[in-house]
Tab-separated table of C-alpha atoms in Angstrom:
chain	number	residue	atom	x	y	z
A	1	MET	CA	60.074	-20.879	-125.026
A	2	SER	CA	60.787	-24.648	-125.489
A	3	TRP	CA	58.181	-26.900	-124.470
A	4	PHE	CA	60.566	-28.242	-121.740
A	5	GLY	CA	60.493	-25.045	-120.061
A	6	ILE	CA	56.828	-25.123	-120.463
A	7	ILE	CA	56.420	-28.196	-118.680
A	8	PHE	CA	58.833	-26.884	-115.966
A	9	SER	CA	56.742	-23.704	-115.457
A	10	ILE	CA	53.463	-25.658	-115.066
A	11	LEU	CA	55.422	-28.413	-112.707
A	12	ALA	CA	56.828	-25.391	-110.586
A	13	PHE	CA	53.601	-23.937	-111.094
A	14	PHE	CA	51.783	-26.913	-109.321
A	15	ALA	CA	53.972	-27.297	-106.989
A	16	GLY	CA	54.265	-23.985	-105.473
A	17	PHE	CA	50.003	-24.635	-105.168
A	18	ILE	CA	50.135	-28.232	-103.438
A	19	ILE	CA	52.922	-26.281	-101.295
A	20	ALA	CA	50.575	-23.501	-100.489
A	21	GLN	CA	47.183	-25.374	-99.993
A	22	LYS	CA	49.116	-27.731	-98.321
A	23	ARG	CA	50.587	-24.290	-96.372
A	24	MET	CA	47.312	-23.358	-95.517
A	25	SER	CA	45.631	-26.914	-93.669
A	26	ASN	CA	48.078	-26.446	-91.645
A	27	GLU	CA	47.585	-22.567	-90.468
A	28	PHE	CA	43.272	-23.666	-91.018
A	29	GLY	CA	43.731	-26.320	-88.605
A	30	SER	CA	46.098	-24.580	-85.761
A	31	LEU	CA	43.423	-21.911	-86.408
A	32	LYS	CA	40.413	-24.006	-85.746
A	33	GLU	CA	42.339	-25.652	-82.221
A	34	ILE	CA	43.032	-21.480	-81.236
A	35	LYS	CA	39.329	-21.122	-82.261
A	36	GLU	CA	38.374	-24.304	-80.305
A	37	LYS	CA	40.928	-22.842	-76.853
A	38	PHE	CA	38.711	-19.949	-77.033
A	39	ASN	CA	35.673	-21.759	-76.522
A	40	GLN	CA	36.691	-23.110	-74.065
A	41	TRP	CA	38.005	-20.369	-72.038
A	42	TYR	CA	35.152	-18.549	-73.608
A	43	SER	CA	32.849	-21.767	-71.069
A	44	LYS	CA	34.617	-20.927	-68.270
A	45	LEU	CA	34.791	-17.774	-68.241
A	46	ASP	CA	31.075	-18.006	-67.674
A	47	VAL	CA	31.800	-19.958	-65.067
A	48	VAL	CA	33.177	-17.823	-63.397
A	49	LYS	CA	30.846	-14.862	-63.612
A	50	ASP	CA	28.179	-17.391	-62.536
A	51	GLU	CA	30.100	-17.878	-59.583
A	52	LEU	CA	30.986	-14.551	-58.993
A	53	GLU	CA	27.527	-13.439	-59.425
A	54	LYS	CA	26.958	-15.886	-56.557
A	55	THR	CA	29.175	-15.059	-54.115
A	56	THR	CA	27.886	-11.010	-54.074
A	57	GLN	CA	24.402	-12.028	-53.874
A	58	LYS	CA	25.889	-14.180	-50.697
A	59	ARG	CA	27.230	-10.911	-49.351
A	60	ALA	CA	24.663	-9.327	-49.764
A	61	ILE	CA	22.294	-11.679	-47.691
A	62	LEU	CA	25.862	-11.915	-44.368
A	63	ASP	CA	25.660	-7.704	-44.736
A	64	ALA	CA	22.234	-7.829	-44.496
A	65	SER	CA	21.941	-10.761	-41.770
A	66	LEU	CA	25.124	-8.821	-39.690
A	67	LYS	CA	23.393	-5.648	-40.311
A	68	GLN	CA	20.063	-6.850	-38.729
A	69	LYS	CA	22.008	-9.118	-35.588
A	70	GLN	CA	24.093	-4.911	-34.987
A	71	THR	CA	20.933	-3.499	-35.019
A	72	LEU	CA	19.347	-6.704	-32.650
A	73	LEU	CA	22.736	-6.591	-30.532
A	74	GLU	CA	22.272	-2.350	-30.197
A	75	GLN	CA	18.339	-3.351	-28.858
A	76	LEU	CA	19.279	-5.536	-26.739
A	77	LYS	CA	22.474	-3.674	-25.205
A	78	THR	CA	19.708	-0.775	-24.770
A	79	GLN	CA	16.948	-3.080	-22.490
A	80	THR	CA	19.893	-5.071	-20.568
A	81	ALA	CA	21.143	-1.368	-19.808
A	82	ASP	CA	16.845	-0.121	-18.775
A	83	LEU	CA	16.837	-3.439	-16.564
A	84	GLN	CA	20.477	-2.952	-15.182
A	85	LYS	CA	18.620	0.168	-14.767
A	86	MET	CA	14.720	-1.323	-13.433
A	87	GLU	CA	16.525	-3.687	-11.518
A	88	THR	CA	19.010	-0.626	-9.330
A	89	GLN	CA	15.019	1.760	-9.101
A	90	ARG	CA	13.909	-2.136	-7.650
A	91	GLU	CA	17.149	-3.209	-5.163
A	92	THR	CA	16.150	1.137	-3.836
A	93	ILE	CA	12.897	0.176	-3.172
A	94	GLU	CA	13.064	-2.641	-1.893
A	95	GLN	CA	15.872	-1.533	1.049
A	96	SER	CA	13.356	1.686	1.265
A	97	PHE	CA	10.613	-0.215	1.669
A	98	SER	CA	12.744	-2.679	4.634
A	99	GLU	CA	13.716	0.449	6.282
A	100	LEU	CA	9.989	0.943	6.829
A	101	PRO	CA	9.455	-0.492	10.446
A	102	SER	CA	11.743	0.271	11.613
A	103	LYS	CA	11.965	4.332	10.395
A	104	GLN	CA	7.991	4.068	11.417
A	105	LYS	CA	8.754	2.195	15.377
A	106	ALA	CA	11.273	5.173	15.932
A	107	ILE	CA	8.558	7.675	14.916
A	108	GLU	CA	6.144	6.358	17.654
A	109	ASP	CA	8.833	5.811	19.601
A	110	LEU	CA	8.939	9.453	19.311
A	111	GLU	CA	6.035	10.993	19.603
A	112	GLU	CA	4.993	8.850	22.742
A	113	THR	CA	7.898	10.379	24.077
A	114	ILE	CA	6.888	13.382	23.665
A	115	GLU	CA	3.790	12.611	24.989
A	116	ASP	CA	5.110	11.407	28.060
A	117	LEU	CA	7.358	14.588	28.791
A	118	LYS	CA	4.425	16.688	27.885
A	119	SER	CA	2.018	15.598	30.257
A	120	GLU	CA	4.995	15.389	33.104
A	121	LEU	CA	5.605	18.390	32.330
A	122	SER	CA	2.407	19.435	32.683
A	123	LEU	CA	2.042	18.120	36.184
A	124	TYR	CA	4.678	18.946	37.770
A	125	THR	CA	4.007	22.988	36.378
A	126	ASP	CA	2.001	25.502	37.923
A	127	MET	CA	-0.809	26.859	35.720
A	128	GLU	CA	-0.057	29.877	34.382
A	129	SER	CA	-4.425	30.584	34.758
A	130	TYR	CA	-7.102	28.946	35.438
A	131	VAL	CA	-10.666	29.260	33.308
A	132	ASP	CA	-13.713	29.660	35.342
A	133	TYR	CA	-15.946	27.885	32.938
A	134	GLY	CA	-18.121	26.259	34.965
A	135	PHE	CA	-19.393	22.680	34.743
A	136	TYR	CA	-20.285	20.525	31.688
A	137	PRO	CA	-21.286	17.120	31.816
A	138	LEU	CA	-18.597	15.409	30.766
A	139	PRO	CA	-15.098	17.140	29.939
A	140	THR	CA	-12.966	17.763	26.479
A	141	TYR	CA	-11.274	14.601	27.014
A	142	GLY	CA	-13.510	12.734	27.639
A	143	GLU	CA	-14.803	13.234	23.960
A	144	ALA	CA	-12.798	11.254	23.037
A	145	THR	CA	-13.931	8.389	24.923
A	146	SER	CA	-15.801	5.239	23.697
A	147	GLY	CA	-18.477	3.051	24.633
A	148	ALA	CA	-18.930	1.708	27.975
A	149	TYR	CA	-15.759	3.958	29.676
A	150	ASN	CA	-18.355	7.018	27.515
A	151	GLU	CA	-20.649	5.575	29.757
A	152	GLN	CA	-18.987	5.060	33.658
A	153	LEU	CA	-17.427	9.429	32.538
A	154	LYS	CA	-21.120	10.227	32.279
A	155	SER	CA	-22.364	8.717	35.166
A	156	ILE	CA	-20.238	9.973	37.940
A	157	ARG	CA	-20.176	13.887	35.752
A	158	GLN	CA	-23.803	13.114	36.713
A	159	GLU	CA	-23.033	12.273	40.152
A	160	GLN	CA	-20.866	15.146	40.914
A	161	LYS	CA	-23.457	17.721	39.282
A	162	GLU	CA	-26.151	16.584	41.734
A	163	MET	CA	-23.738	17.179	44.938
A	164	LEU	CA	-22.895	20.869	43.536
A	165	ARG	CA	-26.971	20.834	43.481
A	166	ASP	CA	-27.894	20.104	46.066
A	167	ALA	CA	-24.300	21.975	47.535
A	168	THR	CA	-22.903	19.019	49.312
A	169	ALA	CA	-20.179	18.700	46.869
A	170	TYR	CA	-18.305	21.377	49.088
A	171	THR	CA	-18.149	22.411	53.478
A	172	ALA	CA	-19.077	26.052	54.892
A	173	PRO	CA	-20.032	26.467	58.155
A	174	TYR	CA	-23.455	26.520	59.549
A	175	ASP	CA	-22.960	30.485	60.731
A	176	ILE	CA	-19.896	32.838	61.147
A	177	GLU	CA	-19.054	36.651	61.584
A	178	ILE	CA	-17.716	38.210	58.918
A	179	THR	CA	-18.235	40.945	58.042
A	180	GLY	CA	-21.252	42.188	60.877
A	181	ASN	CA	-24.126	41.399	58.121
A	182	ALA	CA	-25.517	37.784	58.359
A	183	VAL	CA	-26.694	37.461	54.270
A	184	HIS	CA	-23.924	39.425	53.299
A	185	ASP	CA	-22.279	36.836	55.477
A	186	LYS	CA	-24.364	33.618	54.047
A	187	LYS	CA	-23.458	35.216	50.389
A	188	LEU	CA	-19.488	35.338	50.655
A	189	LEU	CA	-19.742	32.091	52.173
A	190	LYS	CA	-21.609	30.675	48.894
A	191	ASN	CA	-19.676	32.535	46.583
A	192	GLN	CA	-16.155	31.713	47.507
A	193	GLY	CA	-17.696	27.531	47.981
A	194	HIS	CA	-18.677	28.095	43.994
A	195	LEU	CA	-15.207	29.704	43.484
A	196	LEU	CA	-13.684	26.425	45.479
A	197	ILE	CA	-15.326	24.118	43.227
A	198	SER	CA	-14.593	26.246	39.977
A	199	VAL	CA	-10.790	26.196	40.261
A	200	PHE	CA	-11.225	22.687	41.807
A	201	ASN	CA	-12.838	21.515	38.608
A	202	SER	CA	-10.629	23.040	36.401
A	203	GLU	CA	-7.542	21.681	37.680
A	204	CYS	CA	-8.720	18.484	37.946
A	205	ASP	CA	-10.202	17.936	34.255
A	206	TYR	CA	-6.649	19.419	32.672
A	207	LEU	CA	-4.890	17.247	35.196
A	208	ILE	CA	-7.320	13.483	34.166
A	209	SER	CA	-6.862	14.797	30.359
A	210	LYS	CA	-2.829	14.294	30.503
A	211	VAL	CA	-3.338	10.965	32.615
A	212	SER	CA	-1.126	8.911	30.973
A	213	SER	CA	0.836	5.092	32.122
A	214	LYS	CA	3.420	6.920	33.746
A	215	ASN	CA	2.280	9.364	35.661
A	216	TYR	CA	-1.100	8.364	36.964
A	217	GLU	CA	-0.559	7.768	40.676
A	218	ALA	CA	1.085	10.771	41.037
A	219	THR	CA	-2.333	12.934	39.573
A	220	ILE	CA	-4.188	10.541	41.839
A	221	THR	CA	-2.221	12.084	44.411
A	222	ARG	CA	-1.840	15.548	42.862
A	223	ILE	CA	-5.979	15.501	43.002
A	224	GLU	CA	-5.548	15.318	46.243
A	225	LYS	CA	-3.267	16.994	47.573
A	226	LEU	CA	-5.032	19.865	45.050
A	227	ALA	CA	-7.431	19.680	47.083
A	228	GLU	CA	-5.978	20.929	50.166
A	229	SER	CA	-4.314	23.585	48.965
A	230	LEU	CA	-7.355	24.908	47.989
A	231	GLU	CA	-8.518	23.933	51.596
A	232	LYS	CA	-5.886	26.221	53.070
A	233	ARG	CA	-6.196	29.337	51.209
A	234	LEU	CA	-9.929	29.547	52.810
A	235	ILE	CA	-9.406	27.775	55.967
A	236	SER	CA	-9.937	30.913	58.192
A	237	LEU	CA	-13.891	30.856	56.819
A	238	GLU	CA	-13.127	27.125	57.677
A	239	ILE	CA	-14.882	26.075	54.137
A	240	GLY	CA	-13.294	22.405	52.218
A	241	ILE	CA	-13.828	19.635	49.309
A	242	SER	CA	-16.237	17.266	50.403
A	243	LEU	CA	-14.302	13.888	50.684
A	244	ASP	CA	-17.070	11.994	48.278
A	245	TYR	CA	-16.734	15.102	45.817
A	246	VAL	CA	-12.610	14.613	45.884
A	247	GLU	CA	-13.370	10.569	45.787
A	248	LEU	CA	-15.373	10.976	42.427
A	249	LYS	CA	-12.467	12.415	41.169
A	250	MET	CA	-9.949	10.034	41.907
A	251	GLN	CA	-12.498	7.862	40.158
A	252	GLU	CA	-12.731	10.107	36.801
A	253	CYS	CA	-9.662	9.519	36.440
A	254	ALA	CA	-8.791	5.820	37.320
A	255	VAL	CA	-11.868	5.124	34.370
A	256	TYR	CA	-10.223	7.940	31.844
A	257	TYR	CA	-7.162	5.978	32.890
A	258	GLN	CA	-8.376	2.445	31.854
A	259	TYR	CA	-9.893	4.017	29.206
A	260	ILE	CA	-6.222	5.696	28.011
A	261	CYS	CA	-4.551	2.113	28.571
A	262	GLN	CA	-7.296	-0.161	26.573
A	263	LYS	CA	-6.620	2.631	23.700
A	264	ALA	CA	-2.864	1.672	23.666
A	265	ALA	CA	-3.530	-1.441	24.165
A	266	GLU	CA	-6.324	-1.282	20.254
A	267	SER	CA	-3.242	0.766	19.035
A	268	GLU	CA	-1.640	-2.406	19.287
A	269	GLU	CA	-3.789	-4.843	18.127
A	270	GLN	CA	-3.997	-2.398	14.749
A	271	ARG	CA	-0.615	-2.421	14.002
A	272	GLU	CA	-0.850	-6.042	14.397
A	273	ILE	CA	-3.596	-6.412	11.913
A	274	ARG	CA	-1.941	-4.745	9.686
A	275	ALA	CA	1.257	-6.643	10.273
A	276	GLN	CA	-1.375	-10.011	9.662
A	277	ILE	CA	-2.387	-7.902	6.401
A	278	ARG	CA	1.506	-7.095	5.335
A	279	GLU	CA	2.445	-11.370	5.988
A	280	GLU	CA	-1.338	-12.396	3.709
A	281	ALA	CA	-0.745	-10.514	0.712
A	282	SER	CA	2.856	-11.352	-0.076
A	283	ALA	CA	1.786	-13.634	-1.623
A	284	GLU	CA	-0.166	-12.792	-4.021
A	285	ARG	CA	2.717	-9.806	-4.653
A	286	GLU	CA	4.384	-13.555	-5.430
A	287	ILE	CA	1.421	-14.245	-8.526
A	288	GLU	CA	1.702	-11.353	-9.495
A	289	LYS	CA	5.671	-10.990	-10.245
A	290	ALA	CA	5.436	-14.572	-12.200
A	291	ILE	CA	2.234	-12.873	-14.163
A	292	ARG	CA	4.469	-9.926	-15.047
A	293	ASP	CA	8.091	-11.986	-14.978
A	294	SER	CA	6.534	-14.729	-17.487
A	295	GLU	CA	4.357	-12.623	-19.931
A	296	LYS	CA	7.691	-9.869	-20.295
A	297	GLU	CA	9.776	-13.283	-21.468
A	298	GLU	CA	7.399	-14.701	-23.753
A	299	ASP	CA	7.441	-10.452	-25.757
A	300	ILE	CA	11.796	-11.239	-25.765
A	301	LEU	CA	10.934	-14.722	-27.008
A	302	GLN	CA	8.535	-13.826	-29.240
A	303	GLN	CA	10.823	-10.893	-30.987
A	304	ALA	CA	13.669	-13.564	-31.024
A	305	MET	CA	12.003	-16.002	-33.325
A	306	THR	CA	10.402	-13.305	-35.224
A	307	LYS	CA	14.127	-12.478	-35.936
A	308	VAL	CA	15.326	-15.801	-36.818
A	309	ARG	CA	12.362	-16.239	-38.838
A	310	LYS	CA	13.143	-13.038	-40.956
A	311	GLU	CA	16.996	-14.133	-40.997
A	312	MET	CA	15.985	-17.912	-42.550
A	313	ALA	CA	14.325	-16.672	-45.792
A	314	TYR	CA	18.352	-15.558	-47.122
A	315	ALA	CA	20.319	-18.679	-45.396
A	316	SER	CA	21.479	-20.906	-46.617
A	317	ALA	CA	20.608	-24.913	-46.694
A	318	GLU	CA	23.382	-25.478	-44.245
A	319	GLN	CA	22.674	-21.802	-41.868
A	320	LYS	CA	18.351	-22.969	-42.055
A	321	LEU	CA	19.527	-26.019	-39.928
A	322	ARG	CA	20.980	-23.800	-37.443
A	323	TYR	CA	18.237	-20.827	-37.651
A	324	GLU	CA	15.761	-24.301	-36.945
A	325	PHE	CA	17.343	-25.367	-33.789
A	326	GLN	CA	17.158	-22.356	-32.512
A	327	LEU	CA	13.608	-21.720	-33.107
A	328	GLU	CA	12.922	-24.784	-31.615
A	329	GLU	CA	15.025	-24.310	-28.686
A	330	LEU	CA	12.678	-20.845	-28.656
A	331	THR	CA	9.414	-22.368	-29.261
A	332	GLU	CA	10.216	-24.345	-26.055
A	333	ARG	CA	11.551	-22.225	-23.968
A	334	LEU	CA	8.117	-19.738	-24.874
A	335	ALA	CA	5.926	-23.076	-24.912
A	336	GLN	CA	7.759	-22.737	-20.585
A	337	ALA	CA	6.734	-19.360	-20.206
A	338	GLU	CA	3.310	-19.062	-21.104
A	339	PHE	CA	2.806	-22.693	-18.859
A	340	ARG	CA	4.317	-20.217	-15.783
A	341	ARG	CA	2.419	-17.596	-16.299
A	342	GLU	CA	-1.850	-19.634	-16.877
A	343	ARG	CA	-0.616	-21.274	-13.987
A	344	ALA	CA	0.182	-18.177	-12.345
A	345	LEU	CA	-3.191	-16.039	-14.118
A	346	SER	CA	-5.256	-19.201	-13.212
A	347	MET	CA	-3.864	-19.230	-9.168
A	348	ALA	CA	-4.314	-15.732	-9.038
A	349	GLN	CA	-8.174	-16.200	-10.797
A	350	GLN	CA	-9.838	-19.423	-8.898
A	351	THR	CA	-8.047	-18.907	-5.328
A	352	LYS	CA	-10.633	-17.155	-3.389
A	353	ARG	CA	-8.658	-15.959	-0.315
A	354	GLY	CA	-9.065	-12.503	1.020
A	355	PHE	CA	-10.288	-9.877	4.124
A	356	VAL	CA	-13.842	-9.607	5.128
A	357	TYR	CA	-14.122	-6.566	7.287
A	358	VAL	CA	-16.126	-4.540	10.045
A	359	ILE	CA	-15.197	-1.205	10.007
A	360	SER	CA	-17.501	1.693	11.231
A	361	ASN	CA	-18.516	6.129	10.309
A	362	ILE	CA	-19.770	6.936	14.031
A	363	GLY	CA	-20.220	10.654	12.463
A	364	SER	CA	-21.593	9.639	9.118
A	365	PHE	CA	-23.971	6.863	10.664
A	366	GLY	CA	-23.729	7.097	14.283
A	367	GLU	CA	-23.573	4.413	16.892
A	368	ASP	CA	-23.621	0.677	16.435
A	369	ILE	CA	-24.137	1.080	12.890
A	370	TYR	CA	-21.021	-1.500	11.092
A	371	LYS	CA	-19.976	-2.072	7.717
A	372	ILE	CA	-19.694	-6.369	7.055
A	373	GLY	CA	-17.651	-6.305	3.291
A	374	MET	CA	-14.941	-8.544	1.805
A	375	THR	CA	-11.747	-7.719	-0.591
A	376	ARG	CA	-8.751	-8.705	-2.399
A	377	ARG	CA	-7.303	-6.181	-2.413
A	378	LEU	CA	-3.212	-7.117	-1.754
A	379	GLU	CA	-3.327	-3.563	0.404
A	380	PRO	CA	-7.522	-4.368	1.935
A	381	LEU	CA	-6.726	-0.785	3.462
A	382	ASP	CA	-6.949	0.635	0.670
A	383	ARG	CA	-10.734	-0.223	0.349
A	384	VAL	CA	-11.797	1.449	3.549
A	385	LYS	CA	-9.574	4.599	1.794
A	386	GLU	CA	-12.185	4.317	-1.157
A	387	LEU	CA	-15.255	3.791	1.185
A	388	SER	CA	-13.803	7.034	2.998
A	389	SER	CA	-14.509	9.361	-0.035
A	390	ALA	CA	-15.911	12.185	-0.191
A	391	SER	CA	-19.247	10.116	-0.463
A	392	VAL	CA	-19.124	10.528	3.308
A	393	PRO	CA	-18.018	13.075	6.274
A	394	PHE	CA	-15.248	11.942	7.757
A	395	PRO	CA	-13.650	8.519	7.848
A	396	PHE	CA	-14.468	4.979	8.621
A	397	ASP	CA	-12.795	3.145	10.940
A	398	VAL	CA	-11.383	-0.888	11.096
A	399	HIS	CA	-12.265	-2.964	13.913
A	400	ALA	CA	-11.623	-5.978	12.332
A	401	MET	CA	-9.921	-7.486	9.016
A	402	ILE	CA	-10.825	-11.560	9.171
A	403	TYR	CA	-8.591	-13.552	6.913
A	404	SER	CA	-10.295	-16.275	4.715
A	405	GLU	CA	-8.753	-19.297	2.341
A	406	ASP	CA	-12.931	-18.692	1.209
A	407	ALA	CA	-13.435	-15.032	1.688
A	408	PRO	CA	-16.392	-14.313	-0.078
A	409	ALA	CA	-17.912	-17.410	1.915
A	410	LEU	CA	-17.326	-15.845	5.238
A	411	GLU	CA	-18.866	-12.962	3.761
A	412	LYS	CA	-22.087	-14.373	3.038
A	413	ARG	CA	-22.738	-16.654	5.920
A	414	LEU	CA	-21.599	-12.596	8.374
A	415	HIS	CA	-24.325	-11.570	6.614
A	416	ASN	CA	-26.566	-14.489	6.463
A	417	HIS	CA	-26.292	-14.163	10.387
A	418	PHE	CA	-27.302	-11.115	10.407
A	419	ASP	CA	-29.871	-10.234	8.769
A	420	LEU	CA	-32.103	-9.335	10.825
A	421	ALA	CA	-29.890	-6.336	11.772
A	422	SER	CA	-29.583	-5.299	8.045
A	423	VAL	CA	-29.998	-1.701	7.571
A	424	ASN	CA	-30.991	-1.696	3.898
A	425	LYS	CA	-33.943	-4.501	3.658
A	426	VAL	CA	-34.439	-4.552	0.135
A	427	ASN	CA	-31.235	-3.889	-1.223
A	428	SER	CA	-28.789	-6.797	1.054
A	429	ARG	CA	-25.766	-5.683	-0.679
A	430	LYS	CA	-24.885	-1.887	1.468
A	431	GLU	CA	-23.459	-4.343	3.770
A	432	PHE	CA	-24.908	-2.488	6.639
A	433	PHE	CA	-26.073	-3.682	9.929
A	434	GLU	CA	-26.768	-1.911	13.222
A	435	LEU	CA	-26.201	-4.153	16.545
A	436	THR	CA	-23.544	-3.757	18.896
A	437	LEU	CA	-19.651	-4.791	17.578
A	438	SER	CA	-19.836	-7.999	20.782
A	439	GLU	CA	-21.712	-9.851	19.048
A	440	ILE	CA	-20.636	-9.604	15.728
A	441	ARG	CA	-17.209	-10.372	17.485
A	442	ASP	CA	-18.814	-13.252	19.699
A	443	TYR	CA	-20.276	-14.246	16.222
A	444	VAL	CA	-16.849	-14.444	14.977
A	445	GLU	CA	-15.514	-15.792	17.968
A	446	ASP	CA	-17.530	-18.920	18.591
A	447	ALA	CA	-16.963	-19.769	14.446
A	448	GLY	CA	-13.450	-20.753	15.738
A	449	LEU	CA	-11.906	-17.617	13.293
A	450	LYS	CA	-9.188	-15.582	14.677
A	451	THR	CA	-8.413	-12.100	14.362
A	452	ARG	CA	-7.734	-8.907	16.478
A	453	TRP	CA	-9.958	-6.584	16.940
A	454	THR	CA	-10.418	-2.432	18.105
A	455	MET	CA	-13.266	-2.572	19.968
A	456	ALA	CA	-13.612	1.854	20.252
A	457	ALA	CA	-13.736	3.404	17.315
A	458	ASP	CA	-11.349	6.924	16.744
A	459	ALA	CA	-13.440	8.605	14.990
A	460	THR	CA	-10.965	11.783	15.163
A	461	ASP	CA	-12.197	13.872	12.800
A	462	TYR	CA	-15.759	13.415	13.784
A	463	ARG	CA	-14.610	14.374	17.579
A	464	GLN	CA	-12.546	17.273	17.150
A	465	SER	CA	-15.789	18.304	15.653
A	466	LEU	CA	-18.119	18.352	17.846
A	467	LEU	CA	-15.013	19.865	20.306
A	468	ILE	CA	-15.038	22.617	17.648
A	469	LEU	CA	-18.721	23.255	16.935
A	470	GLU	CA	-18.892	23.335	21.267
A	471	GLN	CA	-16.783	26.043	21.184
A	472	GLN	CA	-18.401	28.169	18.312
A	473	ILE	CA	-21.905	27.472	19.938
A	474	GLU	CA	-19.835	29.280	23.272
A	475	LEU	CA	-18.433	32.267	21.594
A	476	SER	CA	-21.523	32.999	19.822
A	477	ALA	CA	-23.715	32.529	23.262
């Protein structure tokens, strides 16, 4: 090979090397550019990953919030259904309560009609049989009376008893021949006279026991005609009932009739007392309702605030602002509810309004023993029912329910005034006093206090017990 060839080969080698190096340099630059682009895309991928993670977290928070709200919604639906049910029950109860007075009035009217019909029927139908029981100081119907009426009846019956003892209740001829035997004839007249008065007494007692405002005049006439009818049956023996004795029976009927009228008036007074109690208690019920409603509203608001605070823990800045606004609103409403409750509670605690009651228990403590007490009950008669528990054999009778804006002060005032009449001189809290009901009434009225008074105690259980005891004694005699 020539030198020219060698040189050409060397030049060709260097030329190829230079070309290859240049090509490699170009390719290396492209590779570097690709690497830079790759790094850029890789950085963007990290950003996307971060955004994806944040989005996933937000979705989890939103899902949890949605689940809580769905749970709260279900609870609210349940509470709403319960409230609607309670509202329906309340309306039903109020409707029933509003109908009570009319139903009670209808029952009372029916009972009065039944009693009137029974009285009229007993007056105008013949008795099936007569009971020869002799003469008693006071008939069975007289046991139901009390006070002045009872004393008047006893006085009239005592006059009748004296006429029977003096043999002036009936008239009979001094000398009459019936069988020809003077001794036998005299005994016969005496027996017939006793029988005449016995029958007259039995029928009069029955008629008087059935007297009412509708048959009083008819009863007086019936007593008069009864005497005439019985005398006609013994006209042949010339035996008759003394006019004075018949007049005493009419007086007896008149006194018992006055008692019946007074008792009817007192029953009306008792109804008015109960109406007064219900009216005054309505204000107390409103206070209690306000307290219950406020407490219930507070519970609901506090639960709502708890829910909002829990949701704020996972909320964004924008959402937190909205939750903070809700919290402020709920807090304000809660403060208002608490204020209403405290105000109602303060009224209930500070009020001194109530009732001072005057009650008696003849069967347990005897006549002219009265308890003067005080209650703030919405239904003060509930307190009387408690006192009529198993600790005493007979229930108490209510004579007066005195409403007062300061019931404790009025009770103390009455206790101090009647201190000398206190039964228990050691423990004044026993509240029993030995005095007449008129003394209590006069003092209360002189003090300018207005109320209704029932002067006669029913003492139904006690009086019925006495009748049963009397019957048991008669059967065992």
